[in-house]
XYZ file of C-alpha atoms in Angstrom:
636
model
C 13.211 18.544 14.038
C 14.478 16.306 16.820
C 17.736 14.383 16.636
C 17.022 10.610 14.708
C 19.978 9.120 14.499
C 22.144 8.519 17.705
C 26.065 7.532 16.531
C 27.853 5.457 19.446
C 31.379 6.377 19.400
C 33.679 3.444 21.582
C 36.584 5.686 21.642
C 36.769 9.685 21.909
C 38.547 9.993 18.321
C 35.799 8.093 16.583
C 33.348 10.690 17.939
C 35.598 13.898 17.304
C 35.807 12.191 13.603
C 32.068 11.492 13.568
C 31.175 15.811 14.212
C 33.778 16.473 11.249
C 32.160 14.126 9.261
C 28.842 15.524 10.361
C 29.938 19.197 10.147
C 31.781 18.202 6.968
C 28.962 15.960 4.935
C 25.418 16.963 6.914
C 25.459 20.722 7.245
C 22.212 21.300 7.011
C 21.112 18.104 8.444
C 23.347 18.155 11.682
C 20.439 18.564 13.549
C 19.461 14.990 12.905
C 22.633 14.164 14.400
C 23.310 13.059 17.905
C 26.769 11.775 19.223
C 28.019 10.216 21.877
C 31.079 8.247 23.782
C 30.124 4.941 25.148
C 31.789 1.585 25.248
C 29.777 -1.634 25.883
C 27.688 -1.401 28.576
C 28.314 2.141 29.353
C 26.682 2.387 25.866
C 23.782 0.233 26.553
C 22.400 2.977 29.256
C 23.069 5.867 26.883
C 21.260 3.776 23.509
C 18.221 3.533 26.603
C 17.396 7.127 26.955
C 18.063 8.255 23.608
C 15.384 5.417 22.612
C 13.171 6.729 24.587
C 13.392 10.449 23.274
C 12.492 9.534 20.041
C 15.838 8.018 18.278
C 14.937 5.839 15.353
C 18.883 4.440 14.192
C 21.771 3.937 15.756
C 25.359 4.510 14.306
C 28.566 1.917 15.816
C 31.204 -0.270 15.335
C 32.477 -3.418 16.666
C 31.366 -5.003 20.214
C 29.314 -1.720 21.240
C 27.519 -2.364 17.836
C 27.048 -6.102 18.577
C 25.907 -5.532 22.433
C 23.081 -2.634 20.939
C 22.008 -4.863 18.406
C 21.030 -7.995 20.768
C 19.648 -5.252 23.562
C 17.539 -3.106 21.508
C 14.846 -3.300 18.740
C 15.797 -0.424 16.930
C 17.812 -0.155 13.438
C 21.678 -0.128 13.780
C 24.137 0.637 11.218
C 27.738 -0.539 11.589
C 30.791 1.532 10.725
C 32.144 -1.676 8.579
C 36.208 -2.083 8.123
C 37.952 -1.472 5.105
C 40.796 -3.155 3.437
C 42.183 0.424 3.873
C 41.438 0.835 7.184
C 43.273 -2.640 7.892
C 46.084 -1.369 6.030
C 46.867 1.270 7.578
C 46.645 0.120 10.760
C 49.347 -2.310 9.865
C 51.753 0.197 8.387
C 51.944 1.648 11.196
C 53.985 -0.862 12.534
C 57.479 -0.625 12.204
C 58.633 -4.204 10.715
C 55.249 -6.407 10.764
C 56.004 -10.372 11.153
C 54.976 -13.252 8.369
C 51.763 -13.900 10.227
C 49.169 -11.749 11.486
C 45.599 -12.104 13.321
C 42.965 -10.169 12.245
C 40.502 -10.026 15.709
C 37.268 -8.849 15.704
C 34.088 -8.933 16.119
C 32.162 -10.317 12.569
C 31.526 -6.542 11.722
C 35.085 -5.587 11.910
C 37.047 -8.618 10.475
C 36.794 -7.983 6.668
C 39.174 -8.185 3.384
C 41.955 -10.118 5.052
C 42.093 -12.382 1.869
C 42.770 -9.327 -0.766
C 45.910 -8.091 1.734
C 47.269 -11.910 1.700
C 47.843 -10.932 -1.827
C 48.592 -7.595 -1.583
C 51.406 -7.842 1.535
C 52.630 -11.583 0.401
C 51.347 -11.939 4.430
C 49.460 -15.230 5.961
C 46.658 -14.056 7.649
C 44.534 -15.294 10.387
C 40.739 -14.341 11.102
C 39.900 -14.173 15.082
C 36.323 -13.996 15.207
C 34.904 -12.713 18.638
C 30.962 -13.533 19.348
C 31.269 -11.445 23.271
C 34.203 -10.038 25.114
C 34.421 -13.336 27.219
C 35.176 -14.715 24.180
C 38.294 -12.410 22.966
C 40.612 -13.533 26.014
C 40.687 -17.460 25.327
C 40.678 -17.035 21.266
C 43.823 -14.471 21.751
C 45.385 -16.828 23.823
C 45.109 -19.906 22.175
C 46.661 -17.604 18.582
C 49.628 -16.657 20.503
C 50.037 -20.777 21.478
C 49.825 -21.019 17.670
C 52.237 -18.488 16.838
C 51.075 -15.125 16.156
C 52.979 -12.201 17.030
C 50.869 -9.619 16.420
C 47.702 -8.790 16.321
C 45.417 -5.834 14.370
C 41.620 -5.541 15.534
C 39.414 -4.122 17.798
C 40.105 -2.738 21.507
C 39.563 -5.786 23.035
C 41.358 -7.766 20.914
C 44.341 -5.277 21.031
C 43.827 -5.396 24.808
C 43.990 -8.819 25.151
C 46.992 -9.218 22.650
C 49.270 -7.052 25.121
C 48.019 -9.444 28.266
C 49.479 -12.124 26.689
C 52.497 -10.147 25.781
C 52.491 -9.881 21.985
C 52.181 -6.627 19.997
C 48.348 -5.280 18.930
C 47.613 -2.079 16.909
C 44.054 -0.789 16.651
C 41.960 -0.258 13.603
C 40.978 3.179 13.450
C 37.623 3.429 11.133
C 38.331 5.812 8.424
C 36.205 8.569 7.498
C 34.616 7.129 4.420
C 33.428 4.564 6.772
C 31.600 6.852 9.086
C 30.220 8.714 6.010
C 28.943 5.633 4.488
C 27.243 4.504 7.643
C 26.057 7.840 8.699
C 24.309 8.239 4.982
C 22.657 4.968 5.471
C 21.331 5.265 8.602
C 19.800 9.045 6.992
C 18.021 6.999 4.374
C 16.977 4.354 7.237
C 15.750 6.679 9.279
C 13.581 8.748 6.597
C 11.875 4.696 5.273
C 11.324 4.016 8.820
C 9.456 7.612 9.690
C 7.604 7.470 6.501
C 6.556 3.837 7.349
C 5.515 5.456 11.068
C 3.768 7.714 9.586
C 1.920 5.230 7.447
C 1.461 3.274 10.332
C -0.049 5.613 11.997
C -2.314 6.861 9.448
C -4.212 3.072 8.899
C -4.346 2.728 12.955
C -6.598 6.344 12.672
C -8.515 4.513 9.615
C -9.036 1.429 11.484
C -9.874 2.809 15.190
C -12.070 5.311 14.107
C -14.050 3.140 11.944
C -17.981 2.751 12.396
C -16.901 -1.117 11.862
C -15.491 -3.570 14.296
C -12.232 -4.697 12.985
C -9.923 -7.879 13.779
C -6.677 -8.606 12.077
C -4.845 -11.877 13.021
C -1.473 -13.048 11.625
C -1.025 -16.165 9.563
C -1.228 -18.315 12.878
C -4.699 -16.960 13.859
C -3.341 -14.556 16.648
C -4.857 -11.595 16.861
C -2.643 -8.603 17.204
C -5.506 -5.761 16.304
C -8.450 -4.772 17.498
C -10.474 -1.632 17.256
C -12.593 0.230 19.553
C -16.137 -0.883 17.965
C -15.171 -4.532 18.526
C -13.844 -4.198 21.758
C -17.651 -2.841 22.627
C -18.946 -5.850 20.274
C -16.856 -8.444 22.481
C -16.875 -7.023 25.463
C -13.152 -7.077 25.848
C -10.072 -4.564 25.969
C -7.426 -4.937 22.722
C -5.067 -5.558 26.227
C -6.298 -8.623 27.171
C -7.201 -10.009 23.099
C -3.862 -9.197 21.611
C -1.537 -12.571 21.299
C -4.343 -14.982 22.000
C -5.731 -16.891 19.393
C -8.945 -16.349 17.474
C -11.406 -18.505 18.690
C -11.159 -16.957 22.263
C -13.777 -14.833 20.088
C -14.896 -16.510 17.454
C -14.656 -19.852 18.338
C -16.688 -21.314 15.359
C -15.822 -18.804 12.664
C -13.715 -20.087 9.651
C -10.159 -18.718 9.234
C -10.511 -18.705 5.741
C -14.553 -17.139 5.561
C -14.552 -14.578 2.306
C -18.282 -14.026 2.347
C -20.566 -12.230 4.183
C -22.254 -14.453 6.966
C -24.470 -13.284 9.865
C -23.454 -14.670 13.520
C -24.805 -13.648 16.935
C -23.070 -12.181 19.351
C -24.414 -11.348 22.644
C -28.010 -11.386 21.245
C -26.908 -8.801 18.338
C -26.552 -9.865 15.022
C -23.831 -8.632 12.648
C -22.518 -9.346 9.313
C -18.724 -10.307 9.762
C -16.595 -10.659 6.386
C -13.338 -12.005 6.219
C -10.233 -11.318 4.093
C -6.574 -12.795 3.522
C -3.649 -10.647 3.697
C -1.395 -10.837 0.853
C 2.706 -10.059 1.321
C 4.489 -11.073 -2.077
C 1.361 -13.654 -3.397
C 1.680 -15.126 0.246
C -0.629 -15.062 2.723
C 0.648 -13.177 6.186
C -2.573 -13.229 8.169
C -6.671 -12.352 7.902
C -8.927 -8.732 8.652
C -12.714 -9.561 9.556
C -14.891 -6.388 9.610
C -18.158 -6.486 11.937
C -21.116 -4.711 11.079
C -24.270 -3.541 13.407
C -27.502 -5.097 11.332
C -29.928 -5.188 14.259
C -33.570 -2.713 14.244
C -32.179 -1.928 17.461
C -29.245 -0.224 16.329
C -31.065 1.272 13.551
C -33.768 2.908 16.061
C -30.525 3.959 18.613
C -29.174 5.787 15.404
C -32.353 7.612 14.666
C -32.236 8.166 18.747
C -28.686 9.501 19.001
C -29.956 12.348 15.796
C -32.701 13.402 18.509
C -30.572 13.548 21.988
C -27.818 16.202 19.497
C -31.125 18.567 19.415
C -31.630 18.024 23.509
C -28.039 18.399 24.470
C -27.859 14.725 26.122
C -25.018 13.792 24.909
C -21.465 12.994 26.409
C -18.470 15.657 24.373
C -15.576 14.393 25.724
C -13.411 11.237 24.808
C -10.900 9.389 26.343
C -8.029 10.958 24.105
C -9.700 14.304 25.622
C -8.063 13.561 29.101
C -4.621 14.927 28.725
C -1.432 13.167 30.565
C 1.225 10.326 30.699
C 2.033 10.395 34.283
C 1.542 6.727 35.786
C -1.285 8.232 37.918
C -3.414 9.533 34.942
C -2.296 6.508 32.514
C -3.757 3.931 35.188
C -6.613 6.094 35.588
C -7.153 6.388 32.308
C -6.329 2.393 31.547
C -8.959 1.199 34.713
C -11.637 3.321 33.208
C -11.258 2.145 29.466
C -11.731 -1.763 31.258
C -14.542 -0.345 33.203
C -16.525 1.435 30.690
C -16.911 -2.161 28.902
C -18.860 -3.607 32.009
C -22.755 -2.632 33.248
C -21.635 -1.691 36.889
C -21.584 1.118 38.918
C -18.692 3.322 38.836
C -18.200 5.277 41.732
C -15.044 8.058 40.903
C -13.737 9.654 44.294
C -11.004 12.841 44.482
C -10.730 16.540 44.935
C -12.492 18.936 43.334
C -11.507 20.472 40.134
C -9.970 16.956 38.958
C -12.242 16.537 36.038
C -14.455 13.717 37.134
C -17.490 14.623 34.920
C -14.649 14.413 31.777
C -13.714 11.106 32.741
C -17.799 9.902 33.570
C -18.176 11.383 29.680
C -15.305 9.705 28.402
C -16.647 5.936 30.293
C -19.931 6.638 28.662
C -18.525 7.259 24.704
C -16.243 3.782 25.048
C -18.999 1.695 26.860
C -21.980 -0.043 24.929
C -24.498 2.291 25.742
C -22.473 5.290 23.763
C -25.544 5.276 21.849
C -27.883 6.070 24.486
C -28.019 9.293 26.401
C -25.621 10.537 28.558
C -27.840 12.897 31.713
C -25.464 14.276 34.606
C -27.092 16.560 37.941
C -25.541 17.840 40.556
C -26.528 16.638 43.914
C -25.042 19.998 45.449
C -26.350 22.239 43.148
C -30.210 21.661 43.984
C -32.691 21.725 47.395
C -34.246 18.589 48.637
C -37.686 18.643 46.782
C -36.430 20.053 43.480
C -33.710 17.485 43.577
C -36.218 14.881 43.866
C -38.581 16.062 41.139
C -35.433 16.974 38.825
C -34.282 12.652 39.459
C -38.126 10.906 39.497
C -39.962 13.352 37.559
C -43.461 13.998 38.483
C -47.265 13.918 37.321
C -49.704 16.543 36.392
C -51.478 18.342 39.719
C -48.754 16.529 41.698
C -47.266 19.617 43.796
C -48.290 23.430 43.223
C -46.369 24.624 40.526
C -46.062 21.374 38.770
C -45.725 21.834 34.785
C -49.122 20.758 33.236
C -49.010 17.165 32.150
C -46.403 16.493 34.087
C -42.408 15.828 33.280
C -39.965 13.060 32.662
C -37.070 12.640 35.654
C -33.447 12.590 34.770
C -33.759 8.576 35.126
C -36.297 8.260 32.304
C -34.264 10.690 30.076
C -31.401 8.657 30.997
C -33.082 5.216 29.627
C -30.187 3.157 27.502
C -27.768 5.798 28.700
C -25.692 6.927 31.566
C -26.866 9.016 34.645
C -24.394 10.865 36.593
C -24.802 11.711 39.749
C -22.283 13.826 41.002
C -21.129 15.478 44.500
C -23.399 12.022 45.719
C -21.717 12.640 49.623
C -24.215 15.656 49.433
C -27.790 14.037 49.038
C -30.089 13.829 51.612
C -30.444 10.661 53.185
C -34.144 10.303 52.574
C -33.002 10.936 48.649
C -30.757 8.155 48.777
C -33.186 5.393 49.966
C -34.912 6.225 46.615
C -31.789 5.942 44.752
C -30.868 2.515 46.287
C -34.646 1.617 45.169
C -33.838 2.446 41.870
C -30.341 0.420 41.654
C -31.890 -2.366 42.756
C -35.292 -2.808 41.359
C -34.678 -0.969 37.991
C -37.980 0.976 38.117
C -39.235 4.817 39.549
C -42.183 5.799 40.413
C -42.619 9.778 39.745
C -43.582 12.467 42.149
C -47.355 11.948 42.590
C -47.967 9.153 40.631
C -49.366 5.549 41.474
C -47.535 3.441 39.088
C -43.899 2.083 38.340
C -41.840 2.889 35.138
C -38.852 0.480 34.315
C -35.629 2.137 33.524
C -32.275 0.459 32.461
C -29.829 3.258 33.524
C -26.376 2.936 34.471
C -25.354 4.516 37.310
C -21.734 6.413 38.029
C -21.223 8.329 41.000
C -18.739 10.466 42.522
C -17.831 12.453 45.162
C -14.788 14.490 46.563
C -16.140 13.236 49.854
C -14.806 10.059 52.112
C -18.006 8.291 51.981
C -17.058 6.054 54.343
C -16.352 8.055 57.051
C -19.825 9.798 56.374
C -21.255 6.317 56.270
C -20.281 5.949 59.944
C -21.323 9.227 60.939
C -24.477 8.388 59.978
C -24.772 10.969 56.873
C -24.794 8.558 54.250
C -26.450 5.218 53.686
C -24.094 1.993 54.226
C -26.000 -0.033 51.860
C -26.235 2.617 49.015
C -22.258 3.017 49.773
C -21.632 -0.765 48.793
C -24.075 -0.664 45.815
C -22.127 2.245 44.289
C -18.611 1.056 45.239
C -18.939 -2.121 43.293
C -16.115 -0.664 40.638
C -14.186 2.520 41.740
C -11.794 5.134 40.238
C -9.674 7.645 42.053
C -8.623 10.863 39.882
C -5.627 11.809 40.525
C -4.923 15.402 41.905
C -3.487 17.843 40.108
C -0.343 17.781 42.170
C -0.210 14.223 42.204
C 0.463 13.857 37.787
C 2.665 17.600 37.713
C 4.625 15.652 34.925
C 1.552 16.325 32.584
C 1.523 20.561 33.202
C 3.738 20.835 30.267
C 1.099 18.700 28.329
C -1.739 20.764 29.240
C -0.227 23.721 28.958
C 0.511 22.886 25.236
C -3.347 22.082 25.306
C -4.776 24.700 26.531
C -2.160 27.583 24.703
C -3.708 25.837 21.656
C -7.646 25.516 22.887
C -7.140 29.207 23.981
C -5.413 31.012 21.092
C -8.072 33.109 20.387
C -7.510 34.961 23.800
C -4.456 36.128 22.857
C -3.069 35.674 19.127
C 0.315 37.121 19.407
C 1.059 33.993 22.214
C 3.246 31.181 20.155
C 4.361 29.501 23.429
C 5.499 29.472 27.007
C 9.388 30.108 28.147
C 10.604 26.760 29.944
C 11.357 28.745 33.081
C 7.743 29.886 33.440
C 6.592 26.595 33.283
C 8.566 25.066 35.773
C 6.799 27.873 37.738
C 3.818 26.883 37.230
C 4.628 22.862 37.831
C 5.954 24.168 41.255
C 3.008 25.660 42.281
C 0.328 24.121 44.425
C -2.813 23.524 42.870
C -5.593 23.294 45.010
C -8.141 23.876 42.633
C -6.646 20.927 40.576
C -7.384 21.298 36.537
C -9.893 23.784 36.676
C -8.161 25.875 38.625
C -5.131 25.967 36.201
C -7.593 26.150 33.419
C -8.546 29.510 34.560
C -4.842 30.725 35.887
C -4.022 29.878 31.590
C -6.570 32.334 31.021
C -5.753 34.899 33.356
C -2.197 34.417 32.127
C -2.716 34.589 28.234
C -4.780 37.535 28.414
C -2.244 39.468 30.452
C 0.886 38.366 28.569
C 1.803 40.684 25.832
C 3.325 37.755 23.855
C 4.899 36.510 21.814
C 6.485 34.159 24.373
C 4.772 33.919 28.097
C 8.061 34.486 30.072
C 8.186 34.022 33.666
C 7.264 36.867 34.701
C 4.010 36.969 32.957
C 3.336 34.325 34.943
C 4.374 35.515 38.559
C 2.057 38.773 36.916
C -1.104 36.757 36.710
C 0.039 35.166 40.595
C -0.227 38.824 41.820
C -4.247 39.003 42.380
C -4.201 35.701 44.767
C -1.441 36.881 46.692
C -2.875 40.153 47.551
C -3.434 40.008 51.534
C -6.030 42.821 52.145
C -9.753 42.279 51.024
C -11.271 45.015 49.856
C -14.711 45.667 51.193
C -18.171 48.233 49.831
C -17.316 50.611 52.787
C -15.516 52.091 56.034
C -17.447 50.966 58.234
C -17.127 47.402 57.059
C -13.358 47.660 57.383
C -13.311 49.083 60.430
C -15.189 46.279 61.601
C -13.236 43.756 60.305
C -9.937 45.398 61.245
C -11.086 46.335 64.837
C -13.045 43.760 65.758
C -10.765 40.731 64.276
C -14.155 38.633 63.311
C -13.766 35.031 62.761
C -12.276 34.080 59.382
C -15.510 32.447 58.136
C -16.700 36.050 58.524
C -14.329 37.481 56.646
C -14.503 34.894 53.902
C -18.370 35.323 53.851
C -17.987 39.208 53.443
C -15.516 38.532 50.639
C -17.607 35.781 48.846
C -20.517 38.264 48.692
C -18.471 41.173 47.968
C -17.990 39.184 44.847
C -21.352 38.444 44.546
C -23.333 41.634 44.283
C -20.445 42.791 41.797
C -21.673 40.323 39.573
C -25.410 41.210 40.160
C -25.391 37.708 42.156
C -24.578 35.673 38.993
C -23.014 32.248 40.474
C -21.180 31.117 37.680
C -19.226 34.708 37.097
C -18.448 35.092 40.691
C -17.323 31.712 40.956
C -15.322 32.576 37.776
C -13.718 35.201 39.139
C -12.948 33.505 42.368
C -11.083 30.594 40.444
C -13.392 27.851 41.741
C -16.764 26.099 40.757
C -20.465 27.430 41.313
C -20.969 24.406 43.303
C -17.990 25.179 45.674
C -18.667 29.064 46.025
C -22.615 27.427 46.622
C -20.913 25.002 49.281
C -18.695 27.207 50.927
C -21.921 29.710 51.547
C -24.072 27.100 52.795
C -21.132 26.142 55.521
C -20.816 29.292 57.066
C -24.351 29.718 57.324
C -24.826 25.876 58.605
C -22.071 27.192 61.233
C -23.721 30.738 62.301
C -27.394 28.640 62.765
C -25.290 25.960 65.302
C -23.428 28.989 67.428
């Protein structure tokens, strides 16, 4: 387990006393444990980054405790001042005088009554609220007479600048004990009460319900996924606002079930008070669905699960916490609440189709079906028969009675129309048809059929630049880049490789079961490496690595192991003549690469998706790169 409680030592002998203690009282708990030397603001950087690996208390004394305290919202214990401690600061001093200051900050200045008694001493408290404040107080004690002065550095400091003694108060080590004990039990409450916490957000965000909580003010500081569809608003832009901005006629104090419209769906909405010792803290309204509508998408969403139309992935699916996938991810959670086209742009391999699935399951038609094609992957006139569908008798060949398109199929739902820089022109007029009248008309047939479909596009293609070549349609351009999403490359978010290798070890355990992890060395290979083939690529690199690791930990070389194949320079070819060719002839490199890519081919009895497989890239690419080179042999 990961250090939870960070101790801030001022002074080096406070932390050398803090290990003993540690070593001493914690042995089998040092691990929890974390100490370092920091005074004021040197401390403030060090409390910063410890925060933000997961420390939950912090451990100090005096100013450094006072100046964490006001900086950070985190637990802080303070090593508190004994009589004892006091004490034996003072007897330290040769021949002490009849009146003493005791100068601290609040958390140091304690007992100085009992040792008036004790001692037969008049003592003076010198309360310190910053360290501006510790040079005037001292001074203006020394006008009244003090000679000497016992407290904290800055006091001591300060006492010897105006030229009377100072002795420091050393913390003893029952002090650090004490405070080190408590901030063990803190630290346990506050992870249970995490863990807690995190168990009701599950409850409440994966509830078929749409839930609000406000505080006792009206402010609303929850709300789940199923009312952010209901409202049409992200929890980002509700939180801290008041109720109404929802609900502007709704009761705060409604404890029966009611029926209101919202956005011409009716729900039953319920409300409840919060109760924190008999008082009330704030209000929870569940939403529920009561519409025929929702009832027939229900029976609807059983029926797509038998034809396969559904979208798998999930936002929480798309792995990473770099600042390019967390804006990704954070523009298509807004997005997905809206009705407009989404056009997603960047390299292949990137996962755009995860991140099309993922906009479908958050928006309001998650209900509906979710139908993706590949532009690239088809001809012309199958293309157009797989979109529009066609009618009985309408080409030879054509299925008897006819069949729906992908847009029908896709009615309520979400079409996807990926690699979209690759459709025929001709095929795009029909789609911009389609956007803008919200009807087809199938292959053959004489009438209309209305469709409400929402459209997202993408492309690893600048569409632009095709749109002034002439290759692509300027008007369907602006109708699909009404709201658009760059993915991020794979090289572009290499913070998240240790993330997804994590993922994937886990997803593909079964390869391998000996494999319990990955050596830190042979990761920072692998976030060194250039990725061309983005996340799919290193998808199938994991594989190739797992299942030629001999476990239990994939070291480094493992990894440079599995780099081997791609770095071999000679390509093997079916005979000597072949290489002879190649070798004395020096043909062009698109001859070489076509040789290769069918090489591959006919090994895998022309199966696309294994050669592709094997090659580490998509059908569609190894389809692409074929078509190219024979584009290119027609034009020379």
């Amino acid at each position: 387990m990961e250090a939870q409680i960070l101790f801030v030592a001022p002074f080096s002998d406070l932390a050398d006393l803090a290990k003993r203690v540690i070593e001493e009282k914690f042995p089998d708990k040092k691990n929890l444990f974390q100490v370092v030397k920091g005074d004021l603001k040197e401390a403030e950087s060090l409390v910063s980054a410890a925060v933000n690996n997961g420390i939950e208390v912090i451990v100090s004394r005096g100013g450094t405790a006072s100046l964490i305290e006001k900086k950070f919202d985190i637990p802080i214990m303070y090593i508190q001042v004994t009589i004892t401690d006091i004490l034996q600061a003072i007897l330290t001093y040769d021949k002490y005088p009849d009146h003493i200051a005791i100068a601290g900050f609040s958390n140091m200045v304690y007992g100085s009554e009992e040792l008036e008694k004790i001692l037969h001493i008049k003592f003076t408290e010198i309360i310190l609220n910053d360290v501006n404040d510790a040079e005037y107080k001292i001074k203006e004690a020394v006008k009244n007479g003090i000679k000497l002065v016992v407290g904290d550095a800055i006091s001591v400091k300060m006492a010897k600048k105006n030229d009377i003694d100072g002795i420091f108060i050393q913390s003893g080590r029952e002090s650090v004990y004490r405070a080190l004990e408590t901030a063990l039990l803190v630290a346990s409450i506050r992870r249970e009460e995490q863990r807690k916490s995190e168990q009701l957000r599950t409850v409440v965000n994966k509830s078929h319900d749409g839930i609000i909580a406000v505080n006792k003010n009206g402010i609303i500081n929850v709300l789940n996924p199923v009312a952010e569809k209901i409202f049409h608003i992200t929890h980002f832009d509700a939180q801290g606002h008041d109720l109404s901005i929802l609900l502007p006629d709704l009761q705060k104090n409604l404890q029966k079930n009611d029926i209101i419209e919202i956005y011409d769906k009716k729900y039953t909405i319920k409300g409840n008070d919060i109760y924190v010792k008999e008082k009330i803290q704030g209000s929870i309204y569940t939403l529920q669905n009561i519409s025929e509508v929702q009832k027939m998408e229900i029976n609807i969403r059983k029926k797509l699960f038998t034809k396969g139309l559904i979208a798998k992935y999930k936002m929480d699916d798309i792995i990473g916490s770099s600042l390019p996938c967390t804006n990704m991810k954070r523009k298509a959670a807004k997005y997905s609440l809206t009705e407009s086209t989404i056009l997603i742009t960047g390299d292949s391999g990137t996962g755009k189709e995860m991140l099309v699935q993922s906009i479908h399951n958050l928006s309001t038609r998650s209900n509906g079906p979710f139908v993706a094609v590949n532009c690239a992957a088809l001809p012309e006139n199958l293309l157009e028969s797989e979109l529009f569908g066609y009618v009985e008798g309408a080409f030879t060949g054509a299925k008897k009675g006819g069949r729906q398109g992908l847009f029908e199929l896709a009615h309520s739902g979400t079409l996807f129309l990926d690699e979209i820089g690759e459709m025929p022109l001709p095929l795009q007029s029909r789609i911009l048809r389609v956007l803008q009248e919200k009807e087809v008309m199938p292959l053959g047939g004489e009438k209309v059929i209305p469709v409400d479909v929402r459209i997202v596009a993408a492309t690893n293609k600048n569409l632009l630049q095709m749109v002034k070549a002439g290759n692509f349609r300027e008007d369907l351009y602006y109708r699909l880049n009404i709201l658009r999403i760059h993915m991020p490359t794979l090289q572009e978010r290499k913070t998240d490789i240790p993330l997804l290798i994590a993922k994937f070890l886990q997803d593909m355990k079964n390869i391998n079961l000996r494999i319990t992890g990955m050596s830190e060395d042979a990761q920072k290979y692998l976030m060194n490496y250039n990725w061309p083939g983005n996340i799919r690529q290193f998808v199938n690199m994991m594989e190739r690595i797992m299942l030629l690791s001999t476990g239990p930990l994939i070291d480094l070389r493992d990894v440079q192991d599995a780099y081997a194949d791609d770095l071999e320079k000679d390509i093997v070819v079916t005979s000597n003549e072949q290489e002879s060719q190649i070798v004395n002839n020096v043909q062009k490199l698109s001859d070489v690469e076509e040789s290769f890519l069918n090489k591959i081919l006919a090994e895998e009895n022309f199966n696309f998706t294994k050669a592709a497989k094997r090659l580490g890239i998509h059908r569609t690419t190894l389809w692409r790169k074929l078509k190219n080179i024979n584009n290119c042999k027609r034009k020379h």
